[in-house]
Coordinates of C-alpha atoms in Angstrom, one line a residue:
X1 CA 0.3 -0.3 0.2
X2 CA 2.6 2.8 0.7
X3 CA 5.0 2.9 -3.4
X4 CA 8.4 3.3 -3.2
X5 CA 8.6 6.2 -5.4
X6 CA 6.0 9.1 -5.9
X7 CA 6.4 8.3 -9.7
X8 CA 2.7 7.1 -9.6
X9 CA 1.1 10.7 -8.7
X10 CA 0.7 10.7 -12.6
X11 CA -2.0 8.5 -12.6
X12 CA -4.4 11.8 -11.8
X13 CA -4.8 15.3 -11.8
X14 CA -6.3 17.0 -8.6
X15 CA -8.1 20.6 -8.3
X16 CA -4.5 21.9 -6.4
X17 CA -1.1 21.9 -7.2
X18 CA 1.8 20.0 -8.6
X19 CA 4.2 20.3 -5.6
X20 CA 1.0 20.4 -2.9
X21 CA 0.0 16.7 -4.6
X22 CA 3.7 15.7 -4.4
X23 CA 3.7 16.8 -0.3
X24 CA 0.4 15.2 0.6
X25 CA 1.7 11.6 -1.0
X26 CA 5.3 12.0 1.3
X27 CA 3.1 13.3 4.9
X28 CA -0.4 10.7 4.4
X29 CA 2.2 7.9 4.8
X30 CA 3.8 8.7 8.0
X31 CA 0.9 8.5 10.3
X32 CA 1.4 4.8 10.3
X33 CA 5.0 5.8 9.2
X34 CA 7.0 7.4 12.4
X35 CA 4.3 5.8 15.2
X36 CA 5.6 2.4 13.6
X37 CA 8.9 3.9 13.7
X38 CA 9.2 5.1 17.1
X39 CA 8.0 1.9 18.7
X40 CA 11.3 0.6 17.2
X41 CA 9.7 -1.3 14.1
X42 CA 12.3 -1.3 11.1
X43 CA 10.8 0.0 8.0
X44 CA 10.8 -1.6 4.7
X45 CA 13.3 0.5 2.0
X46 CA 9.3 1.8 0.9
X47 CA 8.0 3.5 4.1
X48 CA 12.4 4.8 5.1
X49 CA 11.5 6.5 1.1
X50 CA 8.8 9.1 3.2
X51 CA 10.8 9.7 6.2
X52 CA 14.0 10.8 4.6
X53 CA 12.6 12.7 1.5
X54 CA 10.4 14.1 4.7
X55 CA 14.2 15.4 6.1
X56 CA 15.9 16.5 2.8
X57 CA 13.1 18.8 2.4
X58 CA 13.0 19.7 5.8
X59 CA 17.0 20.8 5.5
X60 CA 17.3 22.3 2.5
X61 CA 13.8 23.9 2.7
X62 CA 12.0 22.4 -0.6
X63 CA 9.0 23.3 1.4
X64 CA 6.1 24.7 -0.8
X65 CA 5.1 28.7 0.6
X66 CA 1.6 27.9 3.2
X67 CA -0.5 30.5 2.3
X68 CA -4.5 30.7 1.8
X69 CA -4.2 30.1 -2.0
X70 CA -2.0 26.8 -1.4
X71 CA -4.6 25.8 2.2
X72 CA -4.8 22.4 1.4
X73 CA -1.5 22.5 2.7
X74 CA -2.9 22.8 6.4
X75 CA -4.4 19.8 6.2
X76 CA -1.4 17.4 5.7
X77 CA 0.0 19.7 8.6
X78 CA -1.6 17.5 10.7
X79 CA 0.8 14.5 10.9
X80 CA 2.9 16.9 11.7
X81 CA 1.1 18.5 14.6
X82 CA 1.1 15.3 16.0
X83 CA 4.4 13.9 16.1
X84 CA 5.5 17.0 16.9
X85 CA 3.1 17.1 20.1
X86 CA 3.6 13.2 20.7
X87 CA 7.0 12.3 20.0
X88 CA 8.4 16.0 20.7
X89 CA 12.5 15.8 20.7
X90 CA 12.6 12.1 19.3
X91 CA 11.0 14.0 16.0
X92 CA 12.5 16.9 16.3
X93 CA 16.0 14.6 15.8
X94 CA 15.4 13.9 13.0
X95 CA 16.7 17.1 12.3
X96 CA 19.5 19.6 12.6
X97 CA 19.4 21.9 14.4
X98 CA 19.9 24.2 12.0
X99 CA 16.7 22.1 10.0
X100 CA 14.5 22.3 13.4
X101 CA 14.8 26.2 13.4
X102 CA 13.7 26.3 9.9
X103 CA 10.7 23.8 10.3
X104 CA 8.9 25.3 12.7
X105 CA 9.1 28.7 11.1
X106 CA 7.7 27.5 8.0
X107 CA 5.4 26.0 10.2
X108 CA 4.6 29.2 12.1
X109 CA 3.4 30.6 8.4
X110 CA -0.7 28.7 9.2
X111 CA -0.9 31.4 10.8
X112 CA -0.6 33.6 8.5
X113 CA -3.8 32.2 5.7
X114 CA -7.2 32.4 5.7
X115 CA -9.5 28.8 7.3
X116 CA -12.9 27.4 5.1
X117 CA -15.7 26.6 8.1
X118 CA -15.1 23.4 10.1
X119 CA -12.4 21.0 10.6
X120 CA -9.3 22.8 9.2
X121 CA -9.5 24.8 12.2
X122 CA -7.9 21.6 13.5
X123 CA -5.0 21.7 12.5
X124 CA -4.0 25.7 13.0
X125 CA -5.0 24.4 16.5
X126 CA -2.8 21.4 16.5
X127 CA -0.5 22.9 14.8
X128 CA 0.4 26.1 17.1
X129 CA -1.0 24.0 20.4
X130 CA 3.1 21.6 19.3
X131 CA 5.1 24.5 18.7
X132 CA 4.3 25.6 22.0
X133 CA 5.3 22.6 23.4
X134 CA 8.3 22.5 22.0
X135 CA 8.8 25.7 22.9
X136 CA 8.9 27.1 18.9
X137 CA 7.3 30.5 18.2
X138 CA 3.6 30.3 18.1
X139 CA 0.6 32.7 17.7
X140 CA -1.8 32.2 20.9
X141 CA -3.9 34.7 19.4
X142 CA -4.3 32.2 16.9
X143 CA -4.6 29.5 18.8
X144 CA -7.4 30.7 20.5
X145 CA -9.1 31.7 17.7
X146 CA -8.7 28.1 16.6
X147 CA -10.9 26.7 19.4
X148 CA -13.4 29.1 19.8
X149 CA -13.9 28.6 16.2
X150 CA -14.2 24.8 16.1
X151 CA -16.2 25.8 18.7
X152 CA -19.1 27.3 16.2
X153 CA -19.8 24.1 14.9
X154 CA -20.7 22.3 17.9
X155 CA -24.3 21.4 18.0
X156 CA -24.9 19.5 20.7
X157 CA -25.5 15.9 21.7
X158 CA -21.8 14.9 20.6
X159 CA -21.7 16.1 17.2
X160 CA -20.3 18.6 15.1
X161 CA -21.1 19.8 11.6
X162 CA -18.7 20.4 8.9
X163 CA -19.0 23.9 8.0
X164 CA -22.1 26.4 7.6
X165 CA -23.6 23.3 6.0
X166 CA -26.3 20.4 7.2
X167 CA -23.4 18.0 6.6
X168 CA -23.0 15.3 9.6
X169 CA -20.6 12.9 8.1
X170 CA -17.0 11.1 8.4
X171 CA -15.3 14.0 8.8
X172 CA -17.2 14.6 12.0
X173 CA -15.4 10.9 13.4
X174 CA -11.7 11.0 11.6
X175 CA -11.3 14.6 11.4
X176 CA -13.3 16.7 15.0
X177 CA -13.4 13.8 17.1
X178 CA -9.8 12.5 16.1
X179 CA -8.2 15.2 16.1
X180 CA -9.8 16.5 19.2
X181 CA -8.8 13.5 20.8
X182 CA -5.4 13.7 19.8
X183 CA -5.3 17.6 21.0
X184 CA -6.3 16.2 23.9
X185 CA -2.9 13.9 24.6
X186 CA -0.9 16.3 24.8
X187 CA -2.7 19.4 26.2
X188 CA -4.7 20.2 29.2
X189 CA -7.0 22.6 29.4
X190 CA -10.8 23.3 29.1
X191 CA -10.2 22.5 25.5
X192 CA -8.6 19.5 25.5
X193 CA -11.6 18.4 28.9
X194 CA -14.2 18.9 26.4
X195 CA -12.5 17.3 23.2
X196 CA -12.2 13.8 25.3
X197 CA -15.9 14.4 27.1
X198 CA -17.7 14.5 23.1
X199 CA -15.5 12.0 21.6
X200 CA -16.2 9.3 25.2
X201 CA -20.1 10.5 23.6
X202 CA -19.9 9.9 20.3
X203 CA -18.6 6.9 20.6
X204 CA -22.2 5.9 21.9
X205 CA -23.5 6.8 18.2
X206 CA -20.7 5.6 16.0
X207 CA -21.0 2.7 16.9
X208 CA -23.6 1.4 14.8
X209 CA -22.1 2.6 12.0
X210 CA -20.2 -0.4 12.1
X211 CA -21.2 -4.1 10.6
X212 CA -20.5 -7.3 11.9
X213 CA -18.4 -8.6 9.5
X214 CA -16.3 -4.9 9.2
X215 CA -18.4 -2.7 6.7
X216 CA -18.3 0.7 7.2
X217 CA -21.6 3.0 6.4
X218 CA -21.0 4.3 3.0
X219 CA -21.9 8.0 3.8
X220 CA -20.9 11.0 2.5
X221 CA -17.9 12.1 0.9
X222 CA -14.3 11.0 1.2
X223 CA -14.9 7.8 1.0
X224 CA -11.9 6.8 -0.8
X225 CA -9.7 7.3 2.4
X226 CA -11.6 3.4 3.7
X227 CA -10.0 2.3 6.3
X228 CA -9.5 5.6 8.1
X229 CA -13.2 5.5 9.3
X230 CA -12.0 3.6 12.6
X231 CA -8.9 5.6 12.6
X232 CA -12.0 7.5 15.6
X233 CA -11.0 3.8 17.1
X234 CA -7.6 3.6 17.1
X235 CA -7.3 7.3 18.5
X236 CA -9.4 5.9 21.5
X237 CA -7.0 3.4 22.4
X238 CA -3.3 5.5 22.3
X239 CA -4.5 8.2 23.7
X240 CA -5.7 5.9 26.2
X241 CA -9.4 7.5 26.0
X242 CA -10.6 3.7 25.9
X243 CA -10.7 3.4 29.3
X244 CA -13.1 6.3 30.2
X245 CA -15.2 4.5 28.0
X246 CA -18.5 1.9 27.7
X247 CA -16.5 0.0 25.5
X248 CA -14.2 -3.0 27.0
X249 CA -10.8 -2.9 24.8
X250 CA -11.7 -6.2 22.7
X251 CA -14.9 -4.4 22.2
X252 CA -13.2 -1.1 20.2
X253 CA -10.2 -4.1 18.9
X254 CA -12.9 -5.8 16.9
X255 CA -14.8 -3.2 15.2
X256 CA -10.3 -2.2 14.2
X257 CA -10.2 -5.4 13.2
X258 CA -13.4 -6.4 11.4
X259 CA -12.6 -3.9 9.6
X260 CA -9.2 -3.8 8.9
X261 CA -10.1 -7.3 7.6
X262 CA -13.5 -6.3 5.2
X263 CA -10.6 -3.8 3.5
X264 CA -7.9 -6.9 2.9
X265 CA -10.3 -8.5 0.6
X266 CA -11.3 -5.7 -1.7
X267 CA -9.2 -4.8 -5.1
X268 CA -8.6 -1.5 -3.7
X269 CA -4.4 -1.7 -4.2
X270 CA -3.2 -0.9 -8.0
X271 CA -0.6 -4.2 -8.4
X272 CA 2.4 -1.9 -10.2
X273 CA 2.4 1.5 -8.2
X274 CA 1.2 -0.1 -4.8
X275 CA -0.7 2.5 -4.0
X276 CA -4.6 2.9 -2.8
X277 CA -6.9 3.6 -6.0
X278 CA -9.2 6.4 -5.5
X279 CA -12.7 4.9 -5.4
X280 CA -14.4 2.1 -2.4
X281 CA -14.2 -1.2 -3.5
X282 CA -12.5 -0.6 -5.7
X283 CA -10.6 1.5 -8.2
X284 CA -13.5 3.6 -9.3
X285 CA -12.5 7.6 -10.3
X286 CA -16.4 8.5 -10.8
X287 CA -17.2 9.0 -7.0
X288 CA -13.7 11.2 -6.4
X289 CA -14.0 14.5 -5.2
X290 CA -11.7 17.2 -6.8
X291 CA -9.9 17.3 -3.8
X292 CA -8.8 13.9 -4.7
X293 CA -5.4 13.4 -6.0
X294 CA -3.3 9.7 -6.0
X295 CA -2.1 10.6 -2.9
X296 CA -5.1 11.3 -1.3
X297 CA -6.5 8.0 -0.4
X298 CA -3.4 7.0 2.6
X299 CA -5.6 9.2 4.9
X300 CA -6.7 5.6 6.1
X301 CA -2.9 5.8 8.0
X302 CA -4.5 7.6 10.1
X303 CA -6.0 4.6 11.4
X304 CA -2.5 2.7 11.9
X305 CA -1.5 5.0 14.6
X306 CA -2.6 1.8 16.4
X307 CA 1.3 1.1 15.5
X308 CA 3.1 3.6 17.8
X309 CA 1.4 0.8 21.0
X310 CA 4.2 -1.0 22.6
X311 CA 4.7 -3.9 22.2
X312 CA 3.2 -4.8 26.0
X313 CA 0.5 -2.5 25.2
X314 CA -2.6 -4.5 26.5
X315 CA -4.6 -4.2 23.0
X316 CA -2.1 -7.0 21.5
X317 CA -3.0 -9.3 23.6
X318 CA -6.7 -9.3 24.2
X319 CA -9.1 -11.3 22.4
X320 CA -11.7 -9.1 20.6
X321 CA -14.8 -9.0 21.4
X322 CA -18.3 -8.3 19.4
X323 CA -20.4 -5.5 20.3
X324 CA -23.5 -5.7 22.2
X325 CA -26.3 -6.7 20.2
X326 CA -28.8 -3.8 18.9
X327 CA -31.7 -3.8 16.5
X328 CA -32.7 -0.2 16.0
X329 CA -31.2 3.4 17.1
X330 CA -32.6 6.6 16.4
X331 CA -30.0 9.5 15.9
X332 CA -30.5 12.6 15.6
X333 CA -26.9 14.5 15.0
X334 CA -26.6 12.5 11.9
X335 CA -30.7 12.7 11.2
X336 CA -30.8 8.3 10.8
X337 CA -32.7 6.1 12.2
X338 CA -30.5 2.7 12.3
X339 CA -31.1 -1.2 12.4
X340 CA -29.2 -4.0 12.3
X341 CA -28.8 -7.6 11.5
X342 CA -26.1 -9.9 11.5
X343 CA -25.8 -9.1 7.3
X344 CA -26.1 -5.6 7.8
X345 CA -26.9 -1.7 8.6
X346 CA -29.2 0.5 7.0
X347 CA -29.8 4.4 8.0
X348 CA -32.7 6.5 7.0
X349 CA -31.1 9.3 5.9
X350 CA -34.1 12.9 7.0
X351 CA -32.1 15.1 7.6
X352 CA -29.0 15.6 5.4
X353 CA -28.2 17.1 2.2
X354 CA -24.7 18.5 -0.1
X355 CA -24.6 22.1 -0.3
X356 CA -21.8 23.3 -1.8
X357 CA -22.0 22.8 -5.6
X358 CA -18.1 22.1 -5.0
X359 CA -19.0 18.3 -4.2
X360 CA -19.1 15.9 -6.8
X361 CA -21.9 14.1 -6.7
X362 CA -23.3 15.5 -3.4
X363 CA -26.6 14.2 -4.3
X364 CA -25.5 9.9 -4.4
X365 CA -23.5 10.5 -1.3
X366 CA -26.2 12.8 0.8
X367 CA -29.8 12.7 -0.2
X368 CA -30.6 9.0 -0.7
X369 CA -33.4 7.7 1.6
X370 CA -31.0 4.7 2.5
X371 CA -27.6 3.9 2.9
X372 CA -27.2 0.3 3.4
X373 CA -23.9 -1.2 4.6
X374 CA -24.4 -4.5 1.9
X375 CA -25.7 -2.8 -1.0
X376 CA -24.1 -0.1 -1.6
X377 CA -24.7 3.8 -3.6
X378 CA -25.3 4.0 -7.1
X379 CA -23.8 6.5 -8.2
X380 CA -25.2 8.2 -11.8
X381 CA -23.2 8.3 -14.9
X382 CA -24.9 10.1 -17.7
X383 CA -27.8 12.9 -18.7
X384 CA -30.5 10.9 -20.2
X385 CA -32.8 7.8 -18.7
X386 CA -33.0 5.5 -15.7
X387 CA -30.3 3.5 -16.9
X388 CA -28.4 6.5 -16.2
X389 CA -29.6 7.4 -13.1
X390 CA -28.2 6.9 -9.9
X391 CA -32.4 5.8 -9.1
X392 CA -31.2 4.0 -5.8
X393 CA -33.6 5.1 -2.4
X394 CA -34.7 7.5 -4.6
X395 CA -37.6 9.2 -5.6
X396 CA -37.1 11.4 -8.4
X397 CA -39.1 13.8 -11.2
X398 CA -38.9 14.2 -15.1
X399 CA -40.4 16.8 -17.4
X400 CA -42.4 14.5 -19.7
X401 CA -40.8 14.0 -22.5
X402 CA -37.6 15.2 -21.0
X403 CA -36.5 11.9 -19.6
X404 CA -33.9 13.7 -17.2
X405 CA -34.6 14.0 -13.5
X406 CA -33.5 14.9 -10.4
X407 CA -34.8 14.0 -6.7
X408 CA -34.5 15.5 -3.4
X409 CA -31.8 17.7 -3.0
X410 CA -31.8 20.8 -0.4
X411 CA -34.0 19.7 2.1
X412 CA -35.9 22.5 4.2
X413 CA -36.7 21.1 7.4
X414 CA -36.6 16.9 8.9
X415 CA -37.1 15.8 11.9
X416 CA -36.5 12.0 13.8
X417 CA -38.5 9.9 15.7
X418 CA -38.3 6.5 17.8
X419 CA -40.5 4.8 15.5
X420 CA -39.9 7.2 11.9
X421 CA -38.0 10.2 10.1
X422 CA -40.2 12.8 8.2
X423 CA -38.3 15.5 6.0
X424 CA -39.7 18.7 4.0
X425 CA -37.6 18.7 -0.2
X426 CA -38.4 20.7 -3.1
X427 CA -37.7 20.3 -6.5
X428 CA -37.2 23.0 -8.8
X429 CA -38.8 25.6 -6.3
X430 CA -42.2 23.7 -7.7
X431 CA -42.9 20.1 -6.4
X432 CA -43.6 20.1 -2.5
X433 CA -42.9 16.2 -1.5
X434 CA -42.9 15.7 2.6
X435 CA -41.1 12.4 2.6
X436 CA -41.7 10.1 6.3
X437 CA -39.5 7.1 6.0
X438 CA -40.7 4.1 8.5
X439 CA -38.6 1.4 9.9
X440 CA -39.2 -2.5 9.2
X441 CA -36.3 -3.9 9.8
X442 CA -32.3 -4.1 8.6
X443 CA -33.3 -5.1 5.4
X444 CA -37.4 -4.1 5.2
X445 CA -38.4 0.2 5.5
X446 CA -41.2 2.2 4.0
X447 CA -41.1 5.3 2.2
X448 CA -44.5 7.2 1.8
X449 CA -45.2 10.3 -0.3
X450 CA -47.0 13.9 0.4
X451 CA -46.2 15.3 -3.2
X452 CA -48.2 18.5 -4.5
X453 CA -47.0 19.6 -7.5
X454 CA -48.0 22.6 -9.8
X455 CA -48.3 20.5 -13.1
X456 CA -47.9 17.1 -14.3
X457 CA -45.1 15.4 -13.5
X458 CA -42.8 12.2 -14.2
X459 CA -42.0 9.7 -10.8
X460 CA -39.6 6.8 -10.2
X461 CA -38.7 6.0 -7.3
X462 CA -36.1 2.5 -6.7
X463 CA -35.0 0.3 -4.4
X464 CA -31.8 -1.0 -3.0
X465 CA -28.9 -2.1 -6.3
X466 CA -28.7 -5.3 -6.8
X467 CA -24.9 -6.5 -7.9
X468 CA -23.9 -9.0 -10.2
X469 CA -27.6 -8.5 -11.9
X470 CA -27.3 -9.2 -16.2
X471 CA -30.5 -9.1 -17.5
X472 CA -28.8 -12.6 -19.9
X473 CA -28.0 -14.5 -16.8
X474 CA -30.6 -13.4 -14.0
X475 CA -33.9 -13.2 -12.4
X476 CA -36.5 -11.1 -11.8
X477 CA -40.0 -10.8 -11.6
X478 CA -42.8 -8.4 -11.7
X479 CA -46.3 -8.4 -10.9
X480 CA -48.5 -5.5 -10.7
X481 CA -47.6 -4.1 -7.5
X482 CA -43.1 -5.2 -7.0
X483 CA -40.8 -5.7 -8.3
X484 CA -38.3 -8.0 -6.8
X485 CA -34.5 -8.9 -8.5
X486 CA -32.0 -11.9 -7.9
X487 CA -28.8 -12.3 -8.2
X488 CA -25.6 -14.5 -6.3
X489 CA -25.3 -10.8 -4.6
X490 CA -29.4 -11.9 -3.2
X491 CA -32.4 -9.8 -4.0
X492 CA -33.9 -6.7 -3.8
X493 CA -37.8 -5.3 -3.9
X494 CA -39.3 -2.6 -4.3
X495 CA -43.7 -3.2 -3.8
X496 CA -46.4 0.0 -4.0
X497 CA -48.5 0.6 -0.6
X498 CA -49.9 3.9 -2.0
X499 CA -50.9 5.7 -5.9
X500 CA -51.5 3.5 -8.7
X501 CA -47.2 3.1 -10.5
X502 CA -46.0 0.4 -12.5
X503 CA -42.7 -1.6 -11.4
X504 CA -39.8 -2.5 -13.7
X505 CA -36.6 -2.7 -13.8
X506 CA -33.6 -0.3 -13.9
X507 CA -30.0 -1.6 -15.3
X508 CA -27.6 -0.3 -14.0
X509 CA -24.0 -0.9 -16.0
X510 CA -20.8 -1.8 -15.1
X511 CA -18.3 0.8 -12.4
X512 CA -21.9 2.5 -10.9
X513 CA -22.0 0.7 -7.9
X514 CA -20.0 1.7 -4.8
X515 CA -18.9 -1.7 -4.2
X516 CA -18.7 -3.5 -7.2
X517 CA -17.8 -2.6 -10.8
X518 CA -20.4 -5.5 -12.6
X519 CA -23.7 -4.4 -14.0
X520 CA -25.7 -4.3 -11.1
X521 CA -30.7 -3.1 -11.6
X522 CA -32.1 -1.0 -9.2
X523 CA -36.2 -2.1 -9.0
X524 CA -38.5 1.0 -9.5
X525 CA -42.1 2.4 -9.4
X526 CA -42.9 4.7 -11.8
X527 CA -46.0 7.0 -12.3
X528 CA -47.8 10.1 -13.7
X529 CA -48.7 12.2 -12.1
X530 CA -51.4 15.5 -12.9
X531 CA -51.2 18.7 -11.0
X532 CA -52.3 18.5 -7.5
X533 CA -52.0 16.6 -4.6
X534 CA -50.3 13.0 -4.4
X535 CA -49.6 10.2 -2.0
X536 CA -47.4 7.8 -3.3
X537 CA -46.4 4.7 -1.0
X538 CA -44.0 1.6 -1.2
X539 CA -41.6 -1.0 0.6
X540 CA -38.8 -1.1 0.4
X541 CA -36.4 -4.9 0.9
X542 CA -32.9 -5.7 -0.1
X543 CA -31.8 -9.0 1.4
X544 CA -27.8 -10.8 1.1
X545 CA -30.8 -14.5 1.2
X546 CA -32.7 -14.6 -1.9
X547 CA -34.8 -17.3 0.1
X548 CA -35.6 -14.2 3.2
X549 CA -39.5 -13.7 3.3
X550 CA -40.9 -9.9 3.6
X551 CA -42.2 -9.0 6.1
X552 CA -46.4 -8.3 6.1
X553 CA -46.5 -4.4 6.3
X554 CA -50.5 -2.9 5.5
X555 CA -51.1 0.3 5.4
X556 CA -54.1 2.5 6.3
X557 CA -54.5 6.0 5.4
X558 CA -57.2 8.9 6.1
X559 CA -56.7 12.4 6.4
X560 CA -55.5 12.9 9.1
X561 CA -53.2 10.2 9.8
X562 CA -51.2 6.9 8.3
X563 CA -51.2 3.9 10.0
X564 CA -48.5 1.2 9.4
X565 CA -49.3 -2.2 11.2
X566 CA -46.1 -4.9 10.7
X567 CA -45.7 -8.0 12.6
X568 CA -45.0 -6.2 17.0
X569 CA -45.5 -3.2 16.1
X570 CA -48.5 -0.1 14.9
X571 CA -46.2 2.8 14.0
X572 CA -49.2 6.1 13.2
X573 CA -48.3 9.2 11.8
X574 CA -49.8 12.4 12.1
X575 CA -50.4 14.5 8.3
X576 CA -51.5 17.0 10.1
X577 CA -49.1 19.1 12.3
X578 CA -47.1 21.4 11.0
X579 CA -43.3 20.2 9.8
X580 CA -42.1 23.1 12.2
X581 CA -43.4 21.8 15.2
X582 CA -42.2 18.1 14.6
X583 CA -38.5 19.1 14.8
X584 CA -36.8 17.1 17.2
X585 CA -33.7 17.9 18.2

């Protein structure tokens, strides 16, 4: 996973300059290499290359200027702050006295640039705290300002939002809380105490994002960082914070190692150059961000700070343990209803959306109704037709005759309750939708939609994408109200519960799904709506077992309420109360 040189950086481009991509590619592997080196592990020739290259650049001053235009550099300084704050003289002794002075002066120029709102302020805080700890010049004012800015992104219940948006994704785990724990490991102030307390509370929610097979919930941006998803847990171990948590060390070890084992089995390393490929379950540029350079995926190595643990640490000796059994939780922080069984974790998402035009595939990464650790999700490949549009787990609209689709993007309001979640959204500012998401089990949920459209419109609603489905070789079943597809990956089904819709199976091309590069298919319900108000409802089911039976669910509607009967439960949803009053934070 660690190339022996930087030649692989020619594989693709990124939004920042080549010289910054080089620095990124040198520094990101150090999240693993430096802890291993300082714990006494011998380095391979490839690993030694990165340490030597850092030394050379520091001693010769071959470091790009830290400016506002070049501020991507600030992101890469997290590992330097970690090393400087954690290993202190041991890290500094890698360099000559002159090199140390030059390096500290260069790091201090981070105080001269502007930062975007969000987790970036941690780099400003960490560098200044690390410089202070080693008696180098630093900015007390900028350190205080950074901590104050970080606090403005805290929204309660141990959750942050990454900037002035509605995104509470993996950056909350592997940025806000990860860096908060690193800060608190070598600083003891009020902020450090808050970071410790919040990380402990966040762990309770974050445990539910991982399934029994080690997969983490595929959701949000920067998924190409893959096993960085468990870096939060690695930081809990290396900082010792796990001792104050509700988890045993064996349970935390289980989360981490199950995730590592899952990724070991995936084709994510480029065979020739040995770098981690951009993508998720395989090399795939379609889902990449504009800030994903060839060296970017090595941010996953943040999870390998574990290599700094001494050989006699209990982590290496303790047996892996499973988490306590659970089935259903409501998380108001990210706006999720999460369900679990022994095959998958599924999150029904009510609140989040990507409001930055710079984020590629933001609708697919944030705005789908459901995200499954087993089925993953699809990304669109073209402008026209359902076969090019990532219709999985969405309700999409199209003007008749145009065959181009738009789905939930901007969410105007949302609420999460124990039994259901609701979101109010719109398409083209004209079509108003209120969607209710009701979990039945990890493999099954119900969606209900109240739609108000000023003109006739076509609709399509999709279930989970079923990998390895090809019309030449695989089966499907379509009836009056149901569409279900079967493959060696399992089954995916959608069933109409309200409204008159036509079931059909929509094939999707290769390299559209996050997990599988093979063709896949999505069961879909379609209808053309006249101008006015409508109610559409469906049951969605997806399971690895093609023989698994769906739950019996019935829907009763009135002008005032929806009533859903399912095994052992009766869920009543009021249609009368304004959404604003239903909000629950």
